[in-house]
Tab-separated table of C-alpha atoms in Angstrom:
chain	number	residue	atom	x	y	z
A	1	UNK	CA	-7.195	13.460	-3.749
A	2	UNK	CA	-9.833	14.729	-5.427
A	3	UNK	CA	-14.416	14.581	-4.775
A	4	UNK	CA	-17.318	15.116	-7.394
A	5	UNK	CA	-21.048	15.193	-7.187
A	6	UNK	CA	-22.584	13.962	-10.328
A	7	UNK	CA	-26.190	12.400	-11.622
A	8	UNK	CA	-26.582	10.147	-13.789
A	9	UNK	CA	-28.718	11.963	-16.003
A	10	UNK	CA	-30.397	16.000	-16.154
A	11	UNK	CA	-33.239	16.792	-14.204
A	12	UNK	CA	-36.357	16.910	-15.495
A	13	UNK	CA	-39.771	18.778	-13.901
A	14	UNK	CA	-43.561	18.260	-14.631
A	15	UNK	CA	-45.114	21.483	-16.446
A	16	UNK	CA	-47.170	22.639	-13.520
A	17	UNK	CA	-49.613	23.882	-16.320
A	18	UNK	CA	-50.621	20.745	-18.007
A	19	UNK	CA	-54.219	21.865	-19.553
A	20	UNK	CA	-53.968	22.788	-23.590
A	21	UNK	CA	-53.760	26.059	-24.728
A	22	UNK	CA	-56.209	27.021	-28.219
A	23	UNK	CA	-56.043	29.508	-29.793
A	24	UNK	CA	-59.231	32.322	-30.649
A	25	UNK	CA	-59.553	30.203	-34.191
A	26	UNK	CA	-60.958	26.610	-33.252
A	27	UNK	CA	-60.420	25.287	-36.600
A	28	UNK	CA	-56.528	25.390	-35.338
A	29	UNK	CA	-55.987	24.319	-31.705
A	30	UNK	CA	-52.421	24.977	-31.290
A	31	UNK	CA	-50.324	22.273	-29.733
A	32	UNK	CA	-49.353	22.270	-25.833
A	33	UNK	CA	-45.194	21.679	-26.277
A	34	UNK	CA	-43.385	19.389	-23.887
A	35	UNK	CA	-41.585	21.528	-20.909
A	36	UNK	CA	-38.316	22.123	-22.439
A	37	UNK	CA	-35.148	19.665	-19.941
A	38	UNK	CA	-33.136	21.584	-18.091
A	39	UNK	CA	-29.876	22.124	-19.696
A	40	UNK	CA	-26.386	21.369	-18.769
A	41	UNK	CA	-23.610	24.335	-17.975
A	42	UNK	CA	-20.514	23.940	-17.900
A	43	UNK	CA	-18.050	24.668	-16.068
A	44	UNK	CA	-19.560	21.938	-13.842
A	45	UNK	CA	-18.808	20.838	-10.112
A	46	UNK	CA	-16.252	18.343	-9.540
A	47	UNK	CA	-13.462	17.981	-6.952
A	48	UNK	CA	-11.073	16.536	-5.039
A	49	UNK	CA	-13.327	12.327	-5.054
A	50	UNK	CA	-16.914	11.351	-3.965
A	51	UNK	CA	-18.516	8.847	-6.921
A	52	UNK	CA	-17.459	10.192	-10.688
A	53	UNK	CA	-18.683	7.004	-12.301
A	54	UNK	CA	-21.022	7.595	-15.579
A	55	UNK	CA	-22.407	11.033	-15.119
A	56	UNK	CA	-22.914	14.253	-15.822
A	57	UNK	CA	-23.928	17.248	-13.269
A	58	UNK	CA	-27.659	19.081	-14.603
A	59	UNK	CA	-27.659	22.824	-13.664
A	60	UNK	CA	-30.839	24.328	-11.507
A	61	UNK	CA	-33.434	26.310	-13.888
A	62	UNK	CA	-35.110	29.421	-12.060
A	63	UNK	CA	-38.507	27.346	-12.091
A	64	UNK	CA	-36.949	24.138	-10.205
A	65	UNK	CA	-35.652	25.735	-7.292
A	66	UNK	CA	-39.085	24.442	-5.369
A	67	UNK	CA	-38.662	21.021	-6.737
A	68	UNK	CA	-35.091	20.949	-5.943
A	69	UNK	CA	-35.930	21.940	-2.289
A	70	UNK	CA	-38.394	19.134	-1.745
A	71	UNK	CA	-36.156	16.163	-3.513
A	72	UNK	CA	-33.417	17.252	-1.678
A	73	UNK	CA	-35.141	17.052	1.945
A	74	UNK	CA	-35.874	13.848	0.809
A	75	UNK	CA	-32.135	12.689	1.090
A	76	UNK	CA	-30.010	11.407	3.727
A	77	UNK	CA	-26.660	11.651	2.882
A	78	UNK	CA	-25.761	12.288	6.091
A	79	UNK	CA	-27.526	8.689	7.344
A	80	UNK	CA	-24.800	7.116	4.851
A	81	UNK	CA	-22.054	8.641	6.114
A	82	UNK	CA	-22.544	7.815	9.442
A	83	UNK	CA	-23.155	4.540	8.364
A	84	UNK	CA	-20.036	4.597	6.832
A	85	UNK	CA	-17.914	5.842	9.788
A	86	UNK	CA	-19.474	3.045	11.940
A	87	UNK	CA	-18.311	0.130	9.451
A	88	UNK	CA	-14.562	1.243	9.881
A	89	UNK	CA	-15.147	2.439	13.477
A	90	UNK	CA	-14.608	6.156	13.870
A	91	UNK	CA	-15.094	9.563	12.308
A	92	UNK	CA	-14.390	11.475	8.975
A	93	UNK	CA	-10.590	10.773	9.045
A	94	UNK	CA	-10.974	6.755	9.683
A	95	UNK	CA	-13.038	6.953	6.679
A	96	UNK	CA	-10.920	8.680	4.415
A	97	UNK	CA	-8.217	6.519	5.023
A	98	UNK	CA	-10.291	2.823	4.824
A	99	UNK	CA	-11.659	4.748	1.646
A	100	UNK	CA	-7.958	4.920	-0.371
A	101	UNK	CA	-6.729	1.733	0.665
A	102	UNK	CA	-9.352	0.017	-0.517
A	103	UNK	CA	-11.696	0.723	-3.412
A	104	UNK	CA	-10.537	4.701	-3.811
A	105	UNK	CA	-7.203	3.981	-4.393
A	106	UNK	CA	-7.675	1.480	-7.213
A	107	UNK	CA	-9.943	4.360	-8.522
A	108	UNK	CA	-7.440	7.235	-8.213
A	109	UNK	CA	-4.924	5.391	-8.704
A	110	UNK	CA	-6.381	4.825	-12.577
A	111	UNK	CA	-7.243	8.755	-12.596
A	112	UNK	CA	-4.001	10.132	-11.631
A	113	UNK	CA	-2.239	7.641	-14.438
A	114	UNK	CA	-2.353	7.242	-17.890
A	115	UNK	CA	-4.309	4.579	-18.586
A	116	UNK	CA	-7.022	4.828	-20.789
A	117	UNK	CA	-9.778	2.278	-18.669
A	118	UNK	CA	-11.406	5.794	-17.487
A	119	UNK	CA	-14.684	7.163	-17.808
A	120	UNK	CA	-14.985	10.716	-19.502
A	121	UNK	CA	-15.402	12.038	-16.500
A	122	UNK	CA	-12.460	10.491	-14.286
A	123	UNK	CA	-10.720	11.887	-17.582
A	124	UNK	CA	-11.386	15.218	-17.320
A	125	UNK	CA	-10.744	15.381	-13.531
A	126	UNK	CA	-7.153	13.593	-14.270
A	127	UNK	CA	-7.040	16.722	-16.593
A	128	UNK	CA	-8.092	19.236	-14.385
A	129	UNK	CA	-5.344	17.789	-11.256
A	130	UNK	CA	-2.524	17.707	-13.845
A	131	UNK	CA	-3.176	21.601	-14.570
A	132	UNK	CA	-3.004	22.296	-10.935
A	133	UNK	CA	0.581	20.610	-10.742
A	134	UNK	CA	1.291	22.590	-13.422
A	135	UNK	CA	-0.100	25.513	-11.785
A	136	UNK	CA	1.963	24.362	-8.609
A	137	UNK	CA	4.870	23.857	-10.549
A	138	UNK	CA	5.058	27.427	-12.511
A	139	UNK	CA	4.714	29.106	-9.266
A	140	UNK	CA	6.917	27.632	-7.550
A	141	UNK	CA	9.735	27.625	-9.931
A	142	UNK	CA	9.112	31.280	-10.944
A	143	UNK	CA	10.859	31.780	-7.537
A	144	UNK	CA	14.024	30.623	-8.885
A	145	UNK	CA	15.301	27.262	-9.432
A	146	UNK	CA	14.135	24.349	-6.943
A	147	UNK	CA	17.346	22.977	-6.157
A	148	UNK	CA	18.033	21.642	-3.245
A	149	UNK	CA	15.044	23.586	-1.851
A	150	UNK	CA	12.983	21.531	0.679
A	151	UNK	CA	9.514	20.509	-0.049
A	152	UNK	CA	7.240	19.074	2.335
A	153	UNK	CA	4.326	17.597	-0.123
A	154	UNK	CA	0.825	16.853	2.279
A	155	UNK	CA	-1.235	14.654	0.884
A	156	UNK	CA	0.809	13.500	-1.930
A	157	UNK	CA	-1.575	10.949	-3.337
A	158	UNK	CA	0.632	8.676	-5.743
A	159	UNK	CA	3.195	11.420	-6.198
A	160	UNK	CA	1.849	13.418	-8.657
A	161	UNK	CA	3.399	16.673	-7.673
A	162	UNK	CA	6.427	14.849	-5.810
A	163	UNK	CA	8.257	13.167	-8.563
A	164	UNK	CA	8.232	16.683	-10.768
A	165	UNK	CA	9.746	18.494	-7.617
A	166	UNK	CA	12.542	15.362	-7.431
A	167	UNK	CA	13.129	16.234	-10.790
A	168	UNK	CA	13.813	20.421	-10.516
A	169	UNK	CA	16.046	19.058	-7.783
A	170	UNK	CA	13.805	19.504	-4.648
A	171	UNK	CA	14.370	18.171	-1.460
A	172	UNK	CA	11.168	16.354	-1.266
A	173	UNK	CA	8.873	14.496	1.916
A	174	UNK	CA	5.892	13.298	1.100
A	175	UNK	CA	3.338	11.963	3.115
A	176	UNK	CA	-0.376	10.448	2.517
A	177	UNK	CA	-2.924	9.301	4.975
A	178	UNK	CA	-3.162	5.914	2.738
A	179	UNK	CA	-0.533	3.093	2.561
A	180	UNK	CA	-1.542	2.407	-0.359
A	181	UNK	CA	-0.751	5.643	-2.004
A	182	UNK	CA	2.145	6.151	-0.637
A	183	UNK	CA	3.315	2.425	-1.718
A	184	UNK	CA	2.049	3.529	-5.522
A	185	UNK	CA	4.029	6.892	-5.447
A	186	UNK	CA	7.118	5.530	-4.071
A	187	UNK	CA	7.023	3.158	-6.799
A	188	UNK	CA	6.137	5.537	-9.185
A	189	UNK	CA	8.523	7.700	-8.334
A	190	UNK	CA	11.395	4.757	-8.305
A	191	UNK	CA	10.681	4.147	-11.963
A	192	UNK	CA	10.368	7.904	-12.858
A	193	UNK	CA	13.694	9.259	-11.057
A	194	UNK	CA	15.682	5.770	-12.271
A	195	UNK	CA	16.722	5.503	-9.083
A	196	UNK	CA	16.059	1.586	-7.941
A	197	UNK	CA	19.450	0.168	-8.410
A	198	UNK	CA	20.643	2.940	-6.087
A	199	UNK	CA	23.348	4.412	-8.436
A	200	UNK	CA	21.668	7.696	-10.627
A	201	UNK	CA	23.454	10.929	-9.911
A	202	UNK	CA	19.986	12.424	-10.631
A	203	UNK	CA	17.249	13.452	-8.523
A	204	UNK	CA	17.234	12.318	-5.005
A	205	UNK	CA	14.331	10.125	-4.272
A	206	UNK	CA	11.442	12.024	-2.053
A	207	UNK	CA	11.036	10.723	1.356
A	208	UNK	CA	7.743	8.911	1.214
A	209	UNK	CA	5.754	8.716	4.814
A	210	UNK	CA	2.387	7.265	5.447
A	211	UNK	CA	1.057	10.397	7.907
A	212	UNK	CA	-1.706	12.322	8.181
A	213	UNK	CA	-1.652	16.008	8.054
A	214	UNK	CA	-1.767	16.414	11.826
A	215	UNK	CA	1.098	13.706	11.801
A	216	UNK	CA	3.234	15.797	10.032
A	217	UNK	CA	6.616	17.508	11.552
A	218	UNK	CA	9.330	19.100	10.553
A	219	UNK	CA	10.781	22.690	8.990
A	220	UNK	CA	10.662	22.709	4.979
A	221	UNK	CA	11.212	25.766	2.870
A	222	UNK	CA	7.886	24.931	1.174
A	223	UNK	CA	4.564	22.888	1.960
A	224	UNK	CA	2.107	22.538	-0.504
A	225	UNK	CA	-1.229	20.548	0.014
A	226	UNK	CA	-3.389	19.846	-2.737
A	227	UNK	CA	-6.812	19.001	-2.909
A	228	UNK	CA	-6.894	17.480	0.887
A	229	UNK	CA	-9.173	20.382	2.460
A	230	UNK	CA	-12.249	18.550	1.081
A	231	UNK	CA	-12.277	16.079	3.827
A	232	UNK	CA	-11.752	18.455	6.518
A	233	UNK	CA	-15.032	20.931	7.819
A	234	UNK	CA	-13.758	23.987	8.599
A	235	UNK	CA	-13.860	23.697	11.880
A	236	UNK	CA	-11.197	21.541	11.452
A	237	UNK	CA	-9.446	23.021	8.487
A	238	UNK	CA	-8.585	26.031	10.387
A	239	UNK	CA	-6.165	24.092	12.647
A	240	UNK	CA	-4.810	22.039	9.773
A	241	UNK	CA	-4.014	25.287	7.448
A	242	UNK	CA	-2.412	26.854	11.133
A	243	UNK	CA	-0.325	23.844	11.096
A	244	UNK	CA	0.991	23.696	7.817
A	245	UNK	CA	2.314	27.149	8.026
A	246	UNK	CA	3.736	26.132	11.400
A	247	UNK	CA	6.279	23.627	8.948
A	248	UNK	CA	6.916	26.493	6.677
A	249	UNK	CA	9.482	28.710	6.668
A	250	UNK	CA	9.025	30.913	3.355
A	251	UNK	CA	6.101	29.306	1.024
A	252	UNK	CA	2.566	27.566	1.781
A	253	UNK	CA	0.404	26.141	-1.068
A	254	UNK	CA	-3.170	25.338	-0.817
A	255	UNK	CA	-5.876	23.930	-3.201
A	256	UNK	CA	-9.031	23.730	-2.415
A	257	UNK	CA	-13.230	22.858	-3.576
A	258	UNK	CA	-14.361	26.876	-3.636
A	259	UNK	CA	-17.563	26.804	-1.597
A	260	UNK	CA	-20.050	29.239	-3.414
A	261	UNK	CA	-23.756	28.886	-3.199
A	262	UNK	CA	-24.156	27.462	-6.951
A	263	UNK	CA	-21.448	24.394	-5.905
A	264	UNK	CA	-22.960	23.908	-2.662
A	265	UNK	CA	-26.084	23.096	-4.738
A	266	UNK	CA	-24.491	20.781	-7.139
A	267	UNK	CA	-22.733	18.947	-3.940
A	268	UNK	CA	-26.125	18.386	-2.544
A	269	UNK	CA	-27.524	17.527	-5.520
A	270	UNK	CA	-24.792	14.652	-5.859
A	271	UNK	CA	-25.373	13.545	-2.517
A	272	UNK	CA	-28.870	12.819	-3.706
A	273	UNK	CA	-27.476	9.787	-6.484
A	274	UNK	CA	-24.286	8.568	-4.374
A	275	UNK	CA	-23.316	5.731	-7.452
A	276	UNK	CA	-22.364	2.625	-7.158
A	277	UNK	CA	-19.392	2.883	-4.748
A	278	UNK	CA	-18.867	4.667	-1.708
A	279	UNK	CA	-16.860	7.575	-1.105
A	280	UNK	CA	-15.893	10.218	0.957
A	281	UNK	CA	-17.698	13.139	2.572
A	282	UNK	CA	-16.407	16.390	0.663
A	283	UNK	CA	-16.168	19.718	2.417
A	284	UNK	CA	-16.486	23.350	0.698
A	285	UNK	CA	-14.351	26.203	1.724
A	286	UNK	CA	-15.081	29.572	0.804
A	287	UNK	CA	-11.695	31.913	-0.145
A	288	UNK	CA	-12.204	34.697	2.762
A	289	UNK	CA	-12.394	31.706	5.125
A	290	UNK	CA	-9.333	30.162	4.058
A	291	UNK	CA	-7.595	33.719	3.742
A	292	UNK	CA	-8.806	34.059	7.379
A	293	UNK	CA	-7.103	31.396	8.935
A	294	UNK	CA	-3.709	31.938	7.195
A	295	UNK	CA	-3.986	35.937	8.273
A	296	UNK	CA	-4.919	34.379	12.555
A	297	UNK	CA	-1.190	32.957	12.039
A	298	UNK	CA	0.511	35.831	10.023
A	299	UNK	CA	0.642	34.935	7.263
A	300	UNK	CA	-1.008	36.360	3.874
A	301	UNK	CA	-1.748	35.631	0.073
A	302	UNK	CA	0.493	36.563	-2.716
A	303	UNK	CA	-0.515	34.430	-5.435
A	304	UNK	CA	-3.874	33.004	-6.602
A	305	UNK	CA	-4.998	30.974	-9.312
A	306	UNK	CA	-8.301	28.582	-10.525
A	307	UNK	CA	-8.543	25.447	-12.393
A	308	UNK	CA	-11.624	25.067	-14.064
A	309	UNK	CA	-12.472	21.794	-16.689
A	310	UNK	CA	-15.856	20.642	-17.111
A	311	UNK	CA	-16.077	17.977	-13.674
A	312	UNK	CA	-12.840	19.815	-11.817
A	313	UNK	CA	-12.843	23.528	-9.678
A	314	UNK	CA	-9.799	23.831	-7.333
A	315	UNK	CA	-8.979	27.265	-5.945
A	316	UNK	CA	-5.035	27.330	-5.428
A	317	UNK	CA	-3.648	29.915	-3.130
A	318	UNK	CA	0.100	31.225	-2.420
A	319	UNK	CA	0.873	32.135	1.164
A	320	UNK	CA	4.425	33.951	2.675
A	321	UNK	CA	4.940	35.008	5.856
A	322	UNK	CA	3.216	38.432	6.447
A	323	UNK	CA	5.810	41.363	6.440
């Protein structure tokens, strides 16, 4: 599960200067120029899912930052999302889960596929989550082979990193907070793995569990969460990372929206043009807080890596047990 600011269009500011300049020769008054548009730089903010639909994200020029300020104390996102938690009666994690069973999952559901009825955006963030699997998947499997190795996968979506573990031969459980995810994954994974009419000497099918992450339970060689920290504050995140490990026995695997102070901008910024659907509140972590809480329950970072495409940044981190 993925969340990305985005506006529909770049920014543009008045010239605060709008008087024409002349020149010392009358007889050739030189032209006042239109203020130049902001410009678009990439690698732009998108993450794991707030509205994606037709945009593109406009970067802050030095000049704007006072304009910025004032249109963005002029927003409310935080009205809508309490609006939001009062339609489906409760708080961040009520909403996330109304959210994909109903109008998120038909839209992830098209991301994290291959059909082609997605915008260029939703494309490029269905590019950006398949190189974190693949990220997920090298280090994992640089470990040694995945056989028979048990894989707890939190948050597994519609089983995008579940079926390739079924098929190095992982022991896999995989839980989502939405039923409807984990009804698309089993079946995706069903028609992957060959394994409906009960009789393939393949992969085993993964257990599939509708849970959330404090639901989950169990010892499993590895956990891996992807892309699931954006609905969680930190506040909260802290307990959920402390729990994880608490399933591990050798490997953790995290991905997470990097909070800097440029993409804590370009979230606000989104909150400002929500689109035409609504979606779920996304949460930034910073690294050292994230390398924080794993280090509170012993346990340290061995590997890190960063997926960057145009609408997608996910920080993925490797944690063992500390020595």
């Amino acid at each position: 599960m993925a969340s990305s600011a985005s506006l529909s269009s770049p920014l543009h500011f008045p010239n605060p200067n709008p008087r024409p300049i002349f020149s010392p020769k009358p007889t050739k008054p030189t032209t006042l120029r239109p203020p130049a548009p902001i410009t678009t730089v990439k690698p732009l903010f998108a993450l794991p899912p707030a509205d994606v639909d037709s945009a593109t994200i406009a970067a802050i020029g030095g000049g704007s930052v006072a304009a910025l300020a004032a249109a963005l104390s002029l927003s409310d996102p935080e009205n809508r999302r309490r609006l939001q938690a009062e339609e489906v009666g409760g708080g961040d994690k009520e909403v996330v889960k109304d959210y994909f069973n109903k109008s998120g999952f038909e839209r992830w559901k098209k991301i994290y596929g291959e059909t082609d009825d997605v915008n260029r955006v939703q494309r490029d963030i269905r590019l950006g989550h398949s190189k974190t699997v693949e990220n997920v998947m090298k280090m994992l499997t640089d470990e040694g082979p995945l056989q028979g190795v048990s894989v707890c996968d939190a948050g597994c979506g519609t089983g995008c990193l579940a079926i390739p573990l079924a098929k190095e031969g992982a022991v896999v459980t995989a839980a989502d907070i939405s039923a409807a995810m984990v009804a698309e994954a089993e079946k995706q994974a069903k028609e992957q793995l060959k394994l409906s009419n009960g009789f393939s000497a393949g992969p085993v099918l993964p257990k599939f569990e509708v849970k959330d992450l404090e639901s989950l339970d169990g010892k499993y060689d590895t956990v891996v969460c992807l892309d699931v920290l954006i609905h969680y504050p930190q506040s909260k995140a802290d307990g959920m990372i402390a729990h994880l490990a608490s399933l591990a026995e050798n490997r953790l695997l995290i991905s997470f929206a990097p909070k800097t102070l440029y993409y804590d901008v370009l979230k606000r910024i989104g909150e400002l043009f929500p689109g035409p659907s609504k979606a779920t509140r996304a949460y930034l972590h910073s690294e050292a807080d994230v390398e924080r809480a794993l280090k509170k329950v012993g346990w340290r970072i061995r590997k890190r890596g960063l997926t960057t495409t145009q609408f997608y940044f996910s920080r993925l981190v490797e944690a063992v047990p500390a020595k």
